[in-house]
């Protein structure tokens, strides 16, 4: 039969080439991981200048300013308005489009304190939480809502 001898330097050269290739692949993988981490960062700024107004026994109007004029790699899709009774843990939320800057929360309980906050919805996920605000819905026979205050 046919036989031939492979010199030792061939294996050494091949091993070094494979190591170089593996190191290059690992470096590319590391760059890819770092790029993914950048993309997974919380996008943008939260909505600002949030105002709450009790409209009735069971509704509150929420208004805000959008932080859309900033440079951001993520496309804005809308806003998520969160609300809950101040003494409970159950959180409710409603989504609105990016062109909307207000929302009426309905079917609330009369003369109860609610906590409200917003987050921007982007192509990169939910943005950071806005300042949480408190408001009390109107009381039967009442004309004015409780003064709005930031939650500390």
mmCIF file of N, CA and C in Angstrom, residues 7-89:
data_model
loop_
_atom_site.group_PDB
_atom_site.id
_atom_site.type_symbol
_atom_site.label_atom_id
_atom_site.label_comp_id
_atom_site.label_asym_id
_atom_site.label_seq_id
_atom_site.Cartn_x
_atom_site.Cartn_y
_atom_site.Cartn_z
ATOM 1 N N UNK A 7 4.908 15.576 8.361
ATOM 2 C CA UNK A 7 5.906 16.155 9.278
ATOM 3 C C UNK A 7 5.252 16.796 10.502
ATOM 4 N N UNK A 8 5.962 16.842 11.608
ATOM 5 C CA UNK A 8 5.448 17.389 12.866
ATOM 6 C C UNK A 8 5.061 18.853 12.740
ATOM 7 N N UNK A 9 5.817 19.608 11.939
ATOM 8 C CA UNK A 9 5.544 21.033 11.810
ATOM 9 C C UNK A 9 4.177 21.294 11.174
ATOM 10 N N UNK A 10 3.667 20.349 10.382
ATOM 11 C CA UNK A 10 2.339 20.521 9.785
ATOM 12 C C UNK A 10 1.272 20.605 10.876
ATOM 13 N N UNK A 11 1.363 19.675 11.864
ATOM 14 C CA UNK A 11 0.397 19.675 12.964
ATOM 15 C C UNK A 11 0.541 20.930 13.819
ATOM 16 N N UNK A 12 1.768 21.350 14.051
ATOM 17 C CA UNK A 12 2.014 22.562 14.832
ATOM 18 C C UNK A 12 1.434 23.781 14.113
ATOM 19 N N UNK A 13 1.669 23.865 12.805
ATOM 20 C CA UNK A 13 1.157 24.973 12.001
ATOM 21 C C UNK A 13 -0.378 24.948 11.980
ATOM 22 N N UNK A 14 -0.960 23.768 11.802
ATOM 23 C CA UNK A 14 -2.420 23.620 11.773
ATOM 24 C C UNK A 14 -3.027 24.003 13.118
ATOM 25 N N UNK A 15 -2.400 23.577 14.204
ATOM 26 C CA UNK A 15 -2.877 23.900 15.547
ATOM 27 C C UNK A 15 -2.859 25.406 15.788
ATOM 28 N N UNK A 16 -1.774 26.071 15.377
ATOM 29 C CA UNK A 16 -1.701 27.528 15.546
ATOM 30 C C UNK A 16 -2.763 28.238 14.714
ATOM 31 N N UNK A 17 -3.015 27.749 13.506
ATOM 32 C CA UNK A 17 -4.050 28.338 12.655
ATOM 33 C C UNK A 17 -5.425 28.172 13.301
ATOM 34 N N UNK A 18 -5.694 26.979 13.854
ATOM 35 C CA UNK A 18 -6.983 26.744 14.518
ATOM 36 C C UNK A 18 -7.136 27.634 15.740
ATOM 37 N N UNK A 19 -6.041 27.779 16.516
ATOM 38 C CA UNK A 19 -6.095 28.658 17.689
ATOM 39 C C UNK A 19 -6.363 30.102 17.275
ATOM 40 N N UNK A 20 -5.706 30.556 16.210
ATOM 41 C CA UNK A 20 -5.940 31.920 15.718
ATOM 42 C C UNK A 20 -7.384 32.074 15.280
ATOM 43 N N UNK A 21 -7.891 31.082 14.567
ATOM 44 C CA UNK A 21 -9.280 31.111 14.113
ATOM 45 C C UNK A 21 -10.231 31.135 15.304
ATOM 46 N N UNK A 22 -9.989 30.292 16.311
ATOM 47 C CA UNK A 22 -10.837 30.252 17.499
ATOM 48 C C UNK A 22 -10.800 31.574 18.256
ATOM 49 N N UNK A 23 -9.585 32.158 18.380
ATOM 50 C CA UNK A 23 -9.485 33.453 19.064
ATOM 51 C C UNK A 23 -10.247 34.533 18.314
ATOM 52 N N UNK A 24 -10.159 34.512 16.976
ATOM 53 C CA UNK A 24 -10.888 35.476 16.173
ATOM 54 C C UNK A 24 -12.400 35.264 16.339
ATOM 55 N N UNK A 25 -12.827 34.008 16.319
ATOM 56 C CA UNK A 25 -14.250 33.704 16.498
ATOM 57 C C UNK A 25 -14.721 34.155 17.877
ATOM 58 N N UNK A 26 -13.904 33.923 18.910
ATOM 59 C CA UNK A 26 -14.266 34.364 20.261
ATOM 60 C C UNK A 26 -14.342 35.884 20.343
ATOM 61 N N UNK A 27 -13.410 36.568 19.692
ATOM 62 C CA UNK A 27 -13.435 38.034 19.693
ATOM 63 C C UNK A 27 -14.702 38.538 19.011
ATOM 64 N N UNK A 28 -15.068 37.930 17.886
ATOM 65 C CA UNK A 28 -16.298 38.327 17.192
ATOM 66 C C UNK A 28 -17.518 38.034 18.050
ATOM 67 N N UNK A 29 -17.513 36.896 18.728
ATOM 68 C CA UNK A 29 -18.614 36.545 19.613
ATOM 69 C C UNK A 29 -18.733 37.564 20.743
ATOM 70 N N UNK A 30 -17.586 37.976 21.309
ATOM 71 C CA UNK A 30 -17.584 38.950 22.391
ATOM 72 C C UNK A 30 -18.142 40.286 21.901
ATOM 73 N N UNK A 31 -17.760 40.709 20.700
ATOM 74 C CA UNK A 31 -18.292 41.948 20.133
ATOM 75 C C UNK A 31 -19.799 41.818 19.955
ATOM 76 N N UNK A 32 -20.230 40.676 19.446
ATOM 77 C CA UNK A 32 -21.655 40.444 19.250
ATOM 78 C C UNK A 32 -22.412 40.518 20.576
ATOM 79 N N UNK A 33 -21.847 39.925 21.621
ATOM 80 C CA UNK A 33 -22.470 39.959 22.955
ATOM 81 C C UNK A 33 -22.547 41.396 23.457
ATOM 82 N N UNK A 34 -21.458 42.166 23.285
ATOM 83 C CA UNK A 34 -21.457 43.565 23.730
ATOM 84 C C UNK A 34 -22.476 44.391 22.963
ATOM 85 N N UNK A 35 -22.610 44.153 21.647
ATOM 86 C CA UNK A 35 -23.617 44.873 20.864
ATOM 87 C C UNK A 35 -25.017 44.525 21.352
ATOM 88 N N UNK A 36 -25.257 43.259 21.676
ATOM 89 C CA UNK A 36 -26.566 42.855 22.185
ATOM 90 C C UNK A 36 -26.846 43.524 23.534
ATOM 91 N N UNK A 37 -25.813 43.627 24.381
ATOM 92 C CA UNK A 37 -25.998 44.285 25.681
ATOM 93 C C UNK A 37 -26.389 45.742 25.480
ATOM 94 N N UNK A 38 -25.743 46.426 24.523
ATOM 95 C CA UNK A 38 -26.095 47.814 24.244
ATOM 96 C C UNK A 38 -27.551 47.912 23.809
ATOM 97 N N UNK A 39 -27.973 46.983 22.952
ATOM 98 C CA UNK A 39 -29.346 47.003 22.471
ATOM 99 C C UNK A 39 -30.351 46.666 23.558
ATOM 100 N N UNK A 40 -29.898 45.953 24.595
ATOM 101 C CA UNK A 40 -30.827 45.572 25.649
ATOM 102 C C UNK A 40 -30.908 46.602 26.768
ATOM 103 N N UNK A 41 -30.175 47.696 26.633
ATOM 104 C CA UNK A 41 -30.261 48.748 27.636
ATOM 105 C C UNK A 41 -31.654 49.356 27.618
ATOM 106 N N UNK A 42 -32.067 49.928 28.748
ATOM 107 C CA UNK A 42 -33.379 50.580 28.819
ATOM 108 C C UNK A 42 -33.370 51.783 27.881
ATOM 109 N N UNK A 43 -34.336 51.858 26.970
ATOM 110 C CA UNK A 43 -34.321 52.919 25.970
ATOM 111 C C UNK A 43 -34.875 54.246 26.463
ATOM 112 N N UNK A 44 -34.208 55.320 26.070
ATOM 113 C CA UNK A 44 -34.747 56.659 26.184
ATOM 114 C C UNK A 44 -35.048 57.193 27.570
ATOM 115 N N UNK A 45 -35.838 58.254 27.550
ATOM 116 C CA UNK A 45 -36.245 58.936 28.773
ATOM 117 C C UNK A 45 -37.734 58.725 28.995
ATOM 118 N N UNK A 46 -38.186 58.876 30.238
ATOM 119 C CA UNK A 46 -39.617 58.695 30.523
ATOM 120 C C UNK A 46 -40.414 59.942 30.136
ATOM 121 N N UNK A 47 -41.736 59.794 30.023
ATOM 122 C CA UNK A 47 -42.592 60.969 29.825
ATOM 123 C C UNK A 47 -42.434 61.936 31.011
ATOM 124 N N UNK A 48 -42.640 63.216 30.752
ATOM 125 C CA UNK A 48 -42.461 64.244 31.786
ATOM 126 C C UNK A 48 -43.721 65.092 31.917
ATOM 127 N N UNK A 49 -43.694 66.007 32.877
ATOM 128 C CA UNK A 49 -44.796 66.951 33.112
ATOM 129 C C UNK A 49 -46.153 66.246 33.181
ATOM 130 N N UNK A 50 -46.209 65.211 33.967
ATOM 131 C CA UNK A 50 -47.448 64.443 34.102
ATOM 132 C C UNK A 50 -48.425 65.224 34.973
ATOM 133 N N UNK A 51 -49.660 65.353 34.481
ATOM 134 C CA UNK A 51 -50.704 65.985 35.284
ATOM 135 C C UNK A 51 -51.892 65.036 35.358
ATOM 136 N N UNK A 52 -52.549 65.068 36.495
ATOM 137 C CA UNK A 52 -53.723 64.235 36.740
ATOM 138 C C UNK A 52 -54.875 65.136 37.141
ATOM 139 N N UNK A 53 -56.057 64.841 36.624
ATOM 140 C CA UNK A 53 -57.247 65.608 36.978
ATOM 141 C C UNK A 53 -58.409 64.654 37.155
ATOM 142 N N UNK A 54 -59.004 64.642 38.360
ATOM 143 C CA UNK A 54 -60.193 63.825 38.589
ATOM 144 C C UNK A 54 -61.356 64.469 37.846
ATOM 145 N N UNK A 55 -61.995 63.698 36.972
ATOM 146 C CA UNK A 55 -63.082 64.221 36.145
ATOM 147 C C UNK A 55 -64.455 63.877 36.714
ATOM 148 N N UNK A 56 -64.524 62.756 37.440
ATOM 149 C CA UNK A 56 -65.799 62.310 37.999
ATOM 150 C C UNK A 56 -65.500 61.396 39.182
ATOM 151 N N UNK A 57 -66.546 60.756 39.694
ATOM 152 C CA UNK A 57 -66.363 59.799 40.789
ATOM 153 C C UNK A 57 -65.485 58.619 40.369
ATOM 154 N N UNK A 58 -65.496 58.328 39.068
ATOM 155 C CA UNK A 58 -64.829 57.105 38.619
ATOM 156 C C UNK A 58 -63.856 57.306 37.463
ATOM 157 N N UNK A 59 -63.432 58.549 37.204
ATOM 158 C CA UNK A 59 -62.485 58.756 36.105
ATOM 159 C C UNK A 59 -61.466 59.834 36.427
ATOM 160 N N UNK A 60 -60.268 59.641 35.864
ATOM 161 C CA UNK A 60 -59.157 60.580 36.027
ATOM 162 C C UNK A 60 -58.504 60.763 34.663
ATOM 163 N N UNK A 61 -58.249 62.013 34.284
ATOM 164 C CA UNK A 61 -57.535 62.291 33.040
ATOM 165 C C UNK A 61 -56.050 62.406 33.343
ATOM 166 N N UNK A 62 -55.247 61.711 32.556
ATOM 167 C CA UNK A 62 -53.782 61.731 32.674
ATOM 168 C C UNK A 62 -53.238 62.426 31.431
ATOM 169 N N UNK A 63 -52.391 63.435 31.610
ATOM 170 C CA UNK A 63 -51.735 64.131 30.497
ATOM 171 C C UNK A 63 -50.235 64.140 30.749
ATOM 172 N N UNK A 64 -49.449 64.149 29.666
ATOM 173 C CA UNK A 64 -48.002 64.129 29.797
ATOM 174 C C UNK A 64 -47.355 64.743 28.566
ATOM 175 N N UNK A 65 -46.075 65.077 28.714
ATOM 176 C CA UNK A 65 -45.252 65.526 27.590
ATOM 177 C C UNK A 65 -44.385 64.364 27.154
ATOM 178 N N UNK A 66 -44.226 64.250 25.850
ATOM 179 C CA UNK A 66 -43.441 63.156 25.283
ATOM 180 C C UNK A 66 -41.976 63.560 25.147
ATOM 181 N N UNK A 67 -41.052 62.650 25.435
ATOM 182 C CA UNK A 67 -39.623 62.933 25.260
ATOM 183 C C UNK A 67 -39.148 62.560 23.855
ATOM 184 N N UNK A 68 -39.968 62.757 22.837
ATOM 185 C CA UNK A 68 -39.659 62.253 21.500
ATOM 186 C C UNK A 68 -38.603 63.047 20.750
ATOM 187 N N UNK A 69 -38.262 64.240 21.168
ATOM 188 C CA UNK A 69 -37.314 65.057 20.425
ATOM 189 C C UNK A 69 -35.857 64.695 20.690
ATOM 190 N N UNK A 70 -35.621 63.710 21.511
ATOM 191 C CA UNK A 70 -34.253 63.314 21.816
ATOM 192 C C UNK A 70 -33.719 62.358 20.758
ATOM 193 N N UNK A 71 -32.399 62.285 20.655
ATOM 194 C CA UNK A 71 -31.779 61.299 19.766
ATOM 195 C C UNK A 71 -31.873 59.951 20.461
ATOM 196 N N UNK A 72 -32.400 58.977 19.754
ATOM 197 C CA UNK A 72 -32.594 57.659 20.355
ATOM 198 C C UNK A 72 -32.495 56.613 19.262
ATOM 199 N N UNK A 73 -31.839 55.506 19.549
ATOM 200 C CA UNK A 73 -31.720 54.440 18.557
ATOM 201 C C UNK A 73 -33.002 53.627 18.455
ATOM 202 N N UNK A 74 -33.897 53.792 19.406
ATOM 203 C CA UNK A 74 -35.128 53.010 19.425
ATOM 204 C C UNK A 74 -36.299 53.831 18.895
ATOM 205 N N UNK A 75 -37.128 53.208 18.085
ATOM 206 C CA UNK A 75 -38.308 53.866 17.546
ATOM 207 C C UNK A 75 -39.411 53.872 18.598
ATOM 208 N N UNK A 76 -40.022 55.025 18.812
ATOM 209 C CA UNK A 76 -41.137 55.128 19.751
ATOM 210 C C UNK A 76 -42.386 54.525 19.140
ATOM 211 N N UNK A 77 -43.081 53.712 19.940
ATOM 212 C CA UNK A 77 -44.298 53.047 19.481
ATOM 213 C C UNK A 77 -45.521 53.597 20.201
ATOM 214 N N UNK A 78 -45.349 53.952 21.485
ATOM 215 C CA UNK A 78 -46.478 54.463 22.259
ATOM 216 C C UNK A 78 -46.101 54.670 23.708
ATOM 217 N N UNK A 79 -47.124 54.687 24.553
ATOM 218 C CA UNK A 79 -46.940 54.868 25.989
ATOM 219 C C UNK A 79 -47.789 53.850 26.727
ATOM 220 N N UNK A 80 -47.285 53.414 27.865
ATOM 221 C CA UNK A 80 -48.057 52.530 28.740
ATOM 222 C C UNK A 80 -48.321 53.303 30.030
ATOM 223 N N UNK A 81 -49.602 53.454 30.348
ATOM 224 C CA UNK A 81 -50.016 54.158 31.561
ATOM 225 C C UNK A 81 -50.359 53.100 32.610
ATOM 226 N N UNK A 82 -49.673 53.163 33.736
ATOM 227 C CA UNK A 82 -49.902 52.223 34.839
ATOM 228 C C UNK A 82 -50.677 52.946 35.930
ATOM 229 N N UNK A 83 -51.582 52.226 36.594
ATOM 230 C CA UNK A 83 -52.293 52.817 37.727
ATOM 231 C C UNK A 83 -52.708 51.717 38.694
ATOM 232 N N UNK A 84 -52.839 52.116 39.958
ATOM 233 C CA UNK A 84 -53.259 51.181 41.005
ATOM 234 C C UNK A 84 -53.818 51.957 42.174
ATOM 235 N N UNK A 85 -54.657 51.311 42.952
ATOM 236 C CA UNK A 85 -55.076 51.892 44.229
ATOM 237 C C UNK A 85 -53.827 52.000 45.097
ATOM 238 N N UNK A 86 -53.683 53.081 45.816
ATOM 239 C CA UNK A 86 -52.431 53.305 46.549
ATOM 240 C C UNK A 86 -52.168 52.287 47.649
ATOM 241 N N UNK A 87 -53.198 51.623 48.158
ATOM 242 C CA UNK A 87 -52.992 50.667 49.250
ATOM 243 C C UNK A 87 -53.035 49.206 48.773
ATOM 244 N N UNK A 88 -52.888 48.979 47.449
ATOM 245 C CA UNK A 88 -52.904 47.614 46.924
ATOM 246 C C UNK A 88 -51.675 47.365 46.061
ATOM 247 N N UNK A 89 -51.465 46.116 45.696
ATOM 248 C CA UNK A 89 -50.327 45.774 44.835
ATOM 249 C C UNK A 89 -50.744 45.481 43.395
#
